[in-house]
Coordinates of C-alpha atoms (C1' of nucleotides) and ligand atoms in Angstrom, one line a residue:
Chain A
M1 CA 9.9 26.0 -4.5
I2 CA 13.3 26.9 -2.8
L3 CA 13.8 30.2 -4.6
S4 CA 11.4 33.2 -4.9
K5 CA 10.2 34.3 -8.2
S6 CA 12.3 37.3 -8.1
C7 CA 15.4 35.2 -7.6
V8 CA 14.5 32.9 -10.5
Y9 CA 14.0 36.0 -12.7
A10 CA 17.4 37.3 -11.6
I11 CA 19.2 34.0 -12.4
R12 CA 17.5 33.7 -15.8
A13 CA 18.3 37.3 -16.6
A14 CA 21.9 36.9 -15.6
L15 CA 22.1 33.8 -17.8
Y16 CA 20.7 35.8 -20.7
V17 CA 23.2 38.6 -20.2
T18 CA 26.0 36.1 -20.0
A19 CA 25.0 34.5 -23.2
N20 CA 24.1 37.7 -25.1
G21 CA 26.2 40.4 -23.5
K22 CA 29.7 39.8 -24.7
G23 CA 31.3 43.1 -24.2
S24 CA 28.4 45.4 -24.5
Y25 CA 25.3 46.3 -22.4
V26 CA 22.1 44.5 -22.8
S27 CA 18.9 46.5 -22.4
I28 CA 16.5 45.4 -19.6
R29 CA 13.6 45.7 -22.1
E30 CA 15.2 43.2 -24.4
I31 CA 15.8 40.7 -21.5
A32 CA 12.2 41.2 -20.2
E33 CA 10.8 40.6 -23.7
K34 CA 12.9 37.6 -24.5
L35 CA 12.4 35.9 -21.2
D36 CA 8.8 37.0 -20.7
I37 CA 9.4 38.8 -17.4
P38 CA 7.5 41.9 -16.3
F39 CA 9.8 44.8 -17.4
H40 CA 9.5 47.1 -14.4
F41 CA 9.7 44.2 -12.0
L42 CA 12.9 43.0 -13.7
T43 CA 14.3 46.5 -13.6
K44 CA 14.1 46.5 -9.8
I45 CA 15.5 43.1 -9.5
L46 CA 18.5 43.9 -11.7
Q47 CA 19.0 47.1 -9.7
T48 CA 19.5 44.9 -6.7
L49 CA 22.1 42.9 -8.5
T50 CA 23.8 46.2 -9.5
E51 CA 23.7 47.4 -5.9
N52 CA 25.4 44.1 -4.9
N53 CA 28.2 44.6 -7.5
L54 CA 27.1 41.6 -9.6
M55 CA 26.2 43.8 -12.5
T56 CA 26.9 47.2 -13.8
S57 CA 24.3 49.4 -15.4
F58 CA 24.3 52.3 -17.9
R59 CA 21.6 54.8 -18.4
G60 CA 20.4 56.5 -21.5
A61 CA 20.3 55.4 -25.1
K62 CA 22.4 52.3 -25.7
G63 CA 22.2 51.7 -22.0
G64 CA 21.5 48.5 -20.2
V65 CA 23.2 46.1 -17.9
A66 CA 26.3 43.9 -18.0
L67 CA 28.1 41.5 -15.8
A68 CA 30.3 43.2 -13.3
R69 CA 32.9 40.5 -13.4
A70 CA 34.1 37.6 -15.6
E71 CA 31.3 35.1 -16.1
E72 CA 33.4 32.3 -14.8
S73 CA 33.8 34.1 -11.5
I74 CA 30.1 34.7 -10.7
S75 CA 28.4 31.7 -9.0
L76 CA 24.7 31.4 -8.6
I77 CA 25.0 31.6 -4.8
E78 CA 25.9 35.3 -5.2
I79 CA 22.7 36.0 -7.0
V80 CA 20.6 34.0 -4.5
K81 CA 22.4 35.8 -1.7
A82 CA 21.6 39.2 -3.2
I83 CA 17.9 38.5 -3.8
D84 CA 16.7 35.9 -1.3
G85 CA 19.4 36.1 1.3
M86 CA 21.4 33.2 2.8
D87 CA 18.9 32.4 5.5
I88 CA 17.2 29.9 3.1
F89 CA 20.1 27.7 3.7
K90 CA 19.9 27.8 7.5
E91 CA 16.5 26.4 8.1
C92 CA 14.6 24.0 5.8
V93 CA 11.5 21.7 6.1
L94 CA 10.1 22.4 9.6
G95 CA 11.8 25.7 10.0
L96 CA 11.6 25.9 13.8
P97 CA 13.3 28.9 15.4
N98 CA 17.0 28.4 15.9
C99 CA 17.0 24.9 14.5
G100 CA 20.2 23.1 13.6
F101 CA 22.4 20.3 14.8
D102 CA 22.0 21.3 18.4
R103 CA 18.2 21.7 18.4
P104 CA 17.1 19.6 15.5
C105 CA 13.7 18.7 14.3
P106 CA 13.0 15.0 13.6
L107 CA 13.7 15.4 9.9
H108 CA 17.1 16.9 10.3
D109 CA 19.1 13.7 9.5
E110 CA 17.1 13.2 6.3
M111 CA 17.0 16.9 5.2
V112 CA 20.2 18.6 6.1
G113 CA 22.1 16.6 3.4
V114 CA 19.9 17.7 0.5
R115 CA 19.8 21.2 1.8
D116 CA 23.6 21.5 1.9
Q117 CA 23.8 19.8 -1.5
I118 CA 21.5 22.5 -3.0
K119 CA 23.7 25.1 -1.4
Q120 CA 26.9 23.5 -2.8
T121 CA 25.4 23.3 -6.3
F122 CA 24.6 27.1 -6.2
E123 CA 28.1 27.7 -4.9
Q124 CA 29.9 25.7 -7.5
T125 CA 27.8 26.6 -10.5
T126 CA 29.0 29.7 -12.4
L127 CA 27.2 31.8 -14.9
G128 CA 29.9 31.0 -17.4
Y129 CA 29.6 27.3 -17.0
L130 CA 25.8 27.4 -17.1
A131 CA 25.6 29.7 -20.2
K132 CA 28.0 27.4 -22.1
K133 CA 26.0 24.4 -21.0
T134 CA 22.8 26.1 -22.1
K135 CA 24.2 26.9 -25.5
D136 CA 25.8 23.5 -26.1
N137 CA 22.7 21.5 -25.2
N138 CA 20.1 23.9 -26.3
F139 CA 18.6 24.1 -22.9
R140 CA 16.1 26.9 -22.2
I141 CA 15.8 29.7 -19.7
S142 CA 12.4 30.8 -20.9
A143 CA 9.1 29.4 -22.0
L144 CA 10.5 29.7 -25.5
A145 CA 13.9 28.3 -26.7
I146 CA 16.8 30.6 -26.0
S147 CA 17.8 30.8 -29.6
A148 CA 16.4 33.6 -31.7
Chain B
M1 CA 11.5 26.8 1.8
I2 CA 10.0 23.8 0.0
L3 CA 6.9 23.5 2.0
S4 CA 4.2 26.2 2.8
K5 CA 3.7 27.2 6.4
S6 CA 0.3 25.4 6.3
C7 CA 2.0 22.2 5.3
V8 CA 4.6 22.5 8.1
Y9 CA 1.8 23.1 10.6
A10 CA 0.0 20.0 9.3
I11 CA 3.1 17.8 9.6
R12 CA 3.9 19.1 13.1
A13 CA 0.3 18.6 14.2
A14 CA 0.2 15.1 12.8
L15 CA 3.3 14.3 14.7
Y16 CA 1.8 15.7 17.9
V17 CA -1.3 13.6 17.4
T18 CA 0.7 10.5 16.7
A19 CA 2.7 11.0 19.8
N20 CA -0.1 12.0 22.1
G21 CA -3.2 10.5 20.6
K22 CA -2.9 6.8 21.4
G23 CA -6.5 5.7 21.1
S24 CA -8.4 8.8 21.9
Y25 CA -9.0 12.2 20.2
V26 CA -6.7 15.1 20.7
S27 CA -8.4 18.6 20.8
I28 CA -7.2 21.0 18.2
R29 CA -6.9 23.7 20.9
E30 CA -4.4 21.5 22.8
I31 CA -2.3 21.0 19.6
A32 CA -2.4 24.7 18.8
E33 CA -1.3 25.7 22.3
K34 CA 1.4 23.1 22.6
L35 CA 2.8 23.7 19.2
D36 CA 2.2 27.5 19.2
I37 CA 0.1 27.5 16.0
P38 CA -2.8 29.9 15.5
F39 CA -5.9 27.9 16.5
H40 CA -8.4 28.8 13.8
F41 CA -5.7 28.5 11.2
L42 CA -4.8 25.0 12.4
T43 CA -8.5 24.0 12.5
K44 CA -8.8 24.6 8.8
I45 CA -5.6 22.8 8.0
L46 CA -6.7 19.8 10.0
Q47 CA -10.1 19.9 8.3
T48 CA -8.2 19.5 5.0
L49 CA -6.4 16.4 6.4
T50 CA -9.8 15.1 7.5
E51 CA -11.3 15.7 4.1
N52 CA -8.4 13.7 2.7
N53 CA -9.0 10.8 5.0
L54 CA -5.7 11.2 6.9
M55 CA -7.5 12.1 10.1
T56 CA -10.9 11.6 11.6
S57 CA -12.6 14.3 13.7
F58 CA -15.1 14.4 16.4
R59 CA -17.3 17.3 17.3
G60 CA -18.5 18.4 20.7
A61 CA -17.1 18.0 24.2
K62 CA -14.3 15.5 24.4
G63 CA -14.0 16.0 20.6
G64 CA -10.8 16.4 18.6
V65 CA -8.9 14.7 15.9
A66 CA -7.1 11.4 15.5
L67 CA -5.2 9.6 12.9
A68 CA -7.5 7.8 10.4
R69 CA -5.1 4.9 10.0
A70 CA -2.2 3.2 11.7
E71 CA 0.7 5.6 12.3
E72 CA 3.1 3.3 10.4
S73 CA 1.0 3.5 7.3
I74 CA 0.8 7.2 6.9
S75 CA 3.8 8.8 5.2
L76 CA 4.6 12.5 5.1
I77 CA 4.0 12.6 1.3
E78 CA 0.3 12.1 2.0
I79 CA 0.2 15.2 4.1
V80 CA 2.2 17.2 1.6
K81 CA -0.1 16.0 -1.1
A82 CA -3.2 17.1 0.8
I83 CA -1.9 20.5 1.7
D84 CA 0.5 21.7 -1.0
G85 CA -0.2 19.2 -3.7
M86 CA 2.2 17.1 -5.7
D87 CA 3.1 19.8 -8.2
I88 CA 6.0 20.9 -6.0
F89 CA 7.8 17.8 -7.1
K90 CA 7.3 18.4 -10.8
E91 CA 9.1 21.7 -11.2
C92 CA 11.9 23.0 -9.0
V93 CA 14.6 25.8 -9.3
L94 CA 13.7 27.6 -12.5
G95 CA 10.2 26.3 -12.7
L96 CA 9.7 27.0 -16.4
P97 CA 6.4 25.9 -17.8
N98 CA 6.3 22.2 -18.8
C99 CA 9.9 21.6 -17.7
G100 CA 11.3 18.2 -17.3
F101 CA 13.7 15.8 -19.0
D102 CA 12.4 16.6 -22.4
R103 CA 12.5 20.4 -22.0
P104 CA 15.1 20.9 -19.3
C105 CA 16.5 24.1 -17.9
P106 CA 20.3 24.3 -17.5
L107 CA 20.1 23.3 -13.9
H108 CA 18.2 20.1 -14.5
D109 CA 21.1 17.7 -14.1
E110 CA 22.1 19.3 -10.8
M111 CA 18.7 19.7 -9.3
V112 CA 16.5 16.8 -10.4
G113 CA 18.5 14.5 -8.1
V114 CA 17.9 16.4 -4.9
R115 CA 14.3 17.1 -5.8
D116 CA 13.6 13.4 -6.2
Q117 CA 15.5 12.7 -3.0
I118 CA 13.3 15.1 -1.1
K119 CA 10.3 13.4 -2.6
Q120 CA 11.6 9.9 -1.6
T121 CA 12.3 11.1 1.9
F122 CA 8.7 12.2 2.2
E123 CA 7.4 9.0 0.7
Q124 CA 9.4 6.7 2.9
T125 CA 9.1 8.5 6.2
T126 CA 6.0 7.6 8.2
L127 CA 4.4 9.3 11.1
G128 CA 5.1 6.3 13.3
Y129 CA 8.8 6.2 12.5
L130 CA 9.1 10.0 13.0
A131 CA 7.2 10.1 16.2
K132 CA 9.3 7.3 17.7
K133 CA 12.5 9.0 16.6
T134 CA 11.3 12.2 18.0
K135 CA 10.6 10.6 21.4
D136 CA 13.8 8.5 21.5
N137 CA 16.1 11.5 20.7
N138 CA 14.1 14.2 22.3
F139 CA 13.9 16.0 19.0
R140 CA 11.4 18.9 18.9
I141 CA 8.4 19.8 16.8
S142 CA 7.9 23.2 18.4
A143 CA 9.9 26.2 19.6
L144 CA 9.7 24.4 23.0
A145 CA 10.6 20.8 23.7
I146 CA 7.9 18.3 22.9
S147 CA 7.9 17.0 26.5
A148 CA 5.6 18.7 29.0
Chain C
dT1 C1' 19.9 71.9 -28.5
dT2 C1' 16.4 68.8 -28.9
dA3 C1' 14.4 64.3 -29.1
dA4 C1' 14.6 59.6 -28.2
dA5 C1' 16.0 55.9 -25.4
dT6 C1' 17.0 53.9 -21.2
dT7 C1' 17.9 53.0 -16.1
dA8 C1' 16.5 54.9 -11.3
dA9 C1' 13.1 55.6 -8.0
dG10 C1' 9.0 55.5 -5.8
dA11 C1' 4.0 55.2 -5.5
dT12 C1' 0.3 52.2 -6.3
dA13 C1' -2.2 48.0 -7.1
dA14 C1' -3.2 43.1 -7.6
dA15 C1' -2.6 38.4 -5.9
dA16 C1' -1.4 35.0 -2.7
dG17 C1' -0.4 33.4 1.8
dA18 C1' -1.2 33.7 6.6
dG19 C1' -4.0 34.8 10.5
dT20 C1' -8.4 36.4 13.0
dC21 C1' -13.2 36.5 14.2
dT22 C1' -18.1 35.1 14.2
dT23 C1' -21.7 31.9 13.9
dA24 C1' -23.5 27.2 13.2
dA25 C1' -23.7 22.3 14.2
dA26 C1' -22.7 18.4 17.0
dT27 C1' -21.7 16.0 21.3
dA28 C1' -21.1 15.0 26.3
dA29 C1' -22.4 15.7 30.8
dG30 C1' -25.1 17.4 34.4
Chain D
dC1 C1' -33.5 19.7 28.5
dT2 C1' -29.7 22.8 29.2
dT3 C1' -25.2 24.1 29.2
dA4 C1' -20.5 23.8 28.1
dT5 C1' -17.3 22.2 24.8
dT6 C1' -15.5 21.4 20.5
dT7 C1' -15.2 21.0 15.3
dA8 C1' -17.2 23.1 10.8
dA9 C1' -17.8 26.8 7.9
dG10 C1' -17.3 31.1 6.1
dA11 C1' -16.3 36.0 6.2
dC12 C1' -12.9 39.1 7.0
dT13 C1' -8.2 41.3 7.9
dC14 C1' -3.2 41.6 7.6
dT15 C1' 1.2 40.7 5.5
dT16 C1' 4.3 39.5 1.9
dT17 C1' 5.1 38.8 -2.8
dT18 C1' 4.5 40.0 -7.4
dA19 C1' 3.2 43.3 -10.8
dT20 C1' 2.1 48.0 -12.7
dC21 C1' 2.4 52.8 -13.4
dT22 C1' 4.4 57.5 -13.3
dT23 C1' 8.1 60.7 -13.0
dA24 C1' 13.0 61.8 -12.8
dA25 C1' 17.8 61.4 -14.2
dT26 C1' 21.2 60.1 -17.6
dT27 C1' 23.0 59.3 -22.1
dT28 C1' 23.2 59.1 -27.3
dA29 C1' 22.5 61.0 -31.5
dA30 C1' 20.4 63.8 -34.9
Ligands
LIG1 S1 16.0 19.5 9.1 FE1 17.5 20.5 10.5 S2 17.8 22.5 9.5 FE2 16.0 21.7 8.5 S3 14.3 22.5 9.7 FE3 14.8 20.5 10.7 S4 16.3 21.1 12.3 FE4 16.1 22.9 11.0
LIG2 S1 15.9 21.4 -12.9 FE1 14.5 20.2 -14.3 S2 12.6 20.0 -13.2 FE2 13.8 21.6 -12.1 S3 13.1 23.6 -13.0 FE3 14.8 22.9 -14.2 S4 14.0 21.7 -15.9 FE4 12.4 21.9 -14.4

DNA sequence: TTAAATTAAGATAAAAGAGTCTTAAATAAG
DNA sequence: CTTATTTAAGACTCTTTTATCTTAATTTAA
């Protein structure tokens, strides 16, 4: 729910790169294998992140992808914006055309708060913070533990 | 986001029936036209609600659908459960297999709250309450105003 | 220079979600 | 009884998302 599978793949891959990239490029094949994401599918998704200046890529042997900026300066909302777009924060439950405060559906009062809270969370949460938190608490970004 | 289109159609249709049913059956054709939902598609969705004992249906001339119980006793979560299932409240952003408090993803702290809040809203909001609110405030459940 | 590795690009396919169409069964009314 | 109306049921199509496959371009290193 909320995010497309592509977007979830993008976030998980970005977290992997943040945690394992440190200075050098990480190959997409490694990310795909460690996170159990279809390789060619992930390649396209990361291309989109590269096109949106969130990552840089490098072809050829020893190639791969890396974060384009400092990990503390990239928030999840930028990834969501690149993959799913910001429209997901405009509508929500009933998704009527042109909904909003002026033309609300009956659930607006109940839902607009949580919708904006989700948006804020994505805005405020950076890759750096999340990667540290993941490491410190041994959280996982894959079916398997992140360690290994 | 959150709910499938089928589920949104189901909720909107249920609200229409609540507001316009009062005692008698409402034809699916009328609902479909007033809410601008594909007729045959809506028919199937409402069949599911009937199968789940949320609505009763009546074939033949003067036929249609009606709420199976008092409007104050049917909460949105029952409709969501019938159409999309309750799994949407088990996982959320990263949707890793078997996630949860014991095997959390790094966003669990931030997301589990809003996820449960959405669930609570669906649990606590009844068709009767929503229909009244819609009428009192002239909220809409369609691209057009509900009046007419 | 050649071979291996790796991303880029695009075609294709599979799966899921959404929507359409046809026929059958039930019901009311004339 | 017949006809019109309406839900039930199922086949079918269309679209979007997700996934796979092939070839090209780039880069390293032997
Ligand atoms: S709750 Fe508000 S923003 Fe969400 S669908 Fe309803 S009117 Fe639109
Ligand atoms: S936030 Fe919690 S429930 Fe949601 S996907 Fe992550 S681990 Fe699962």
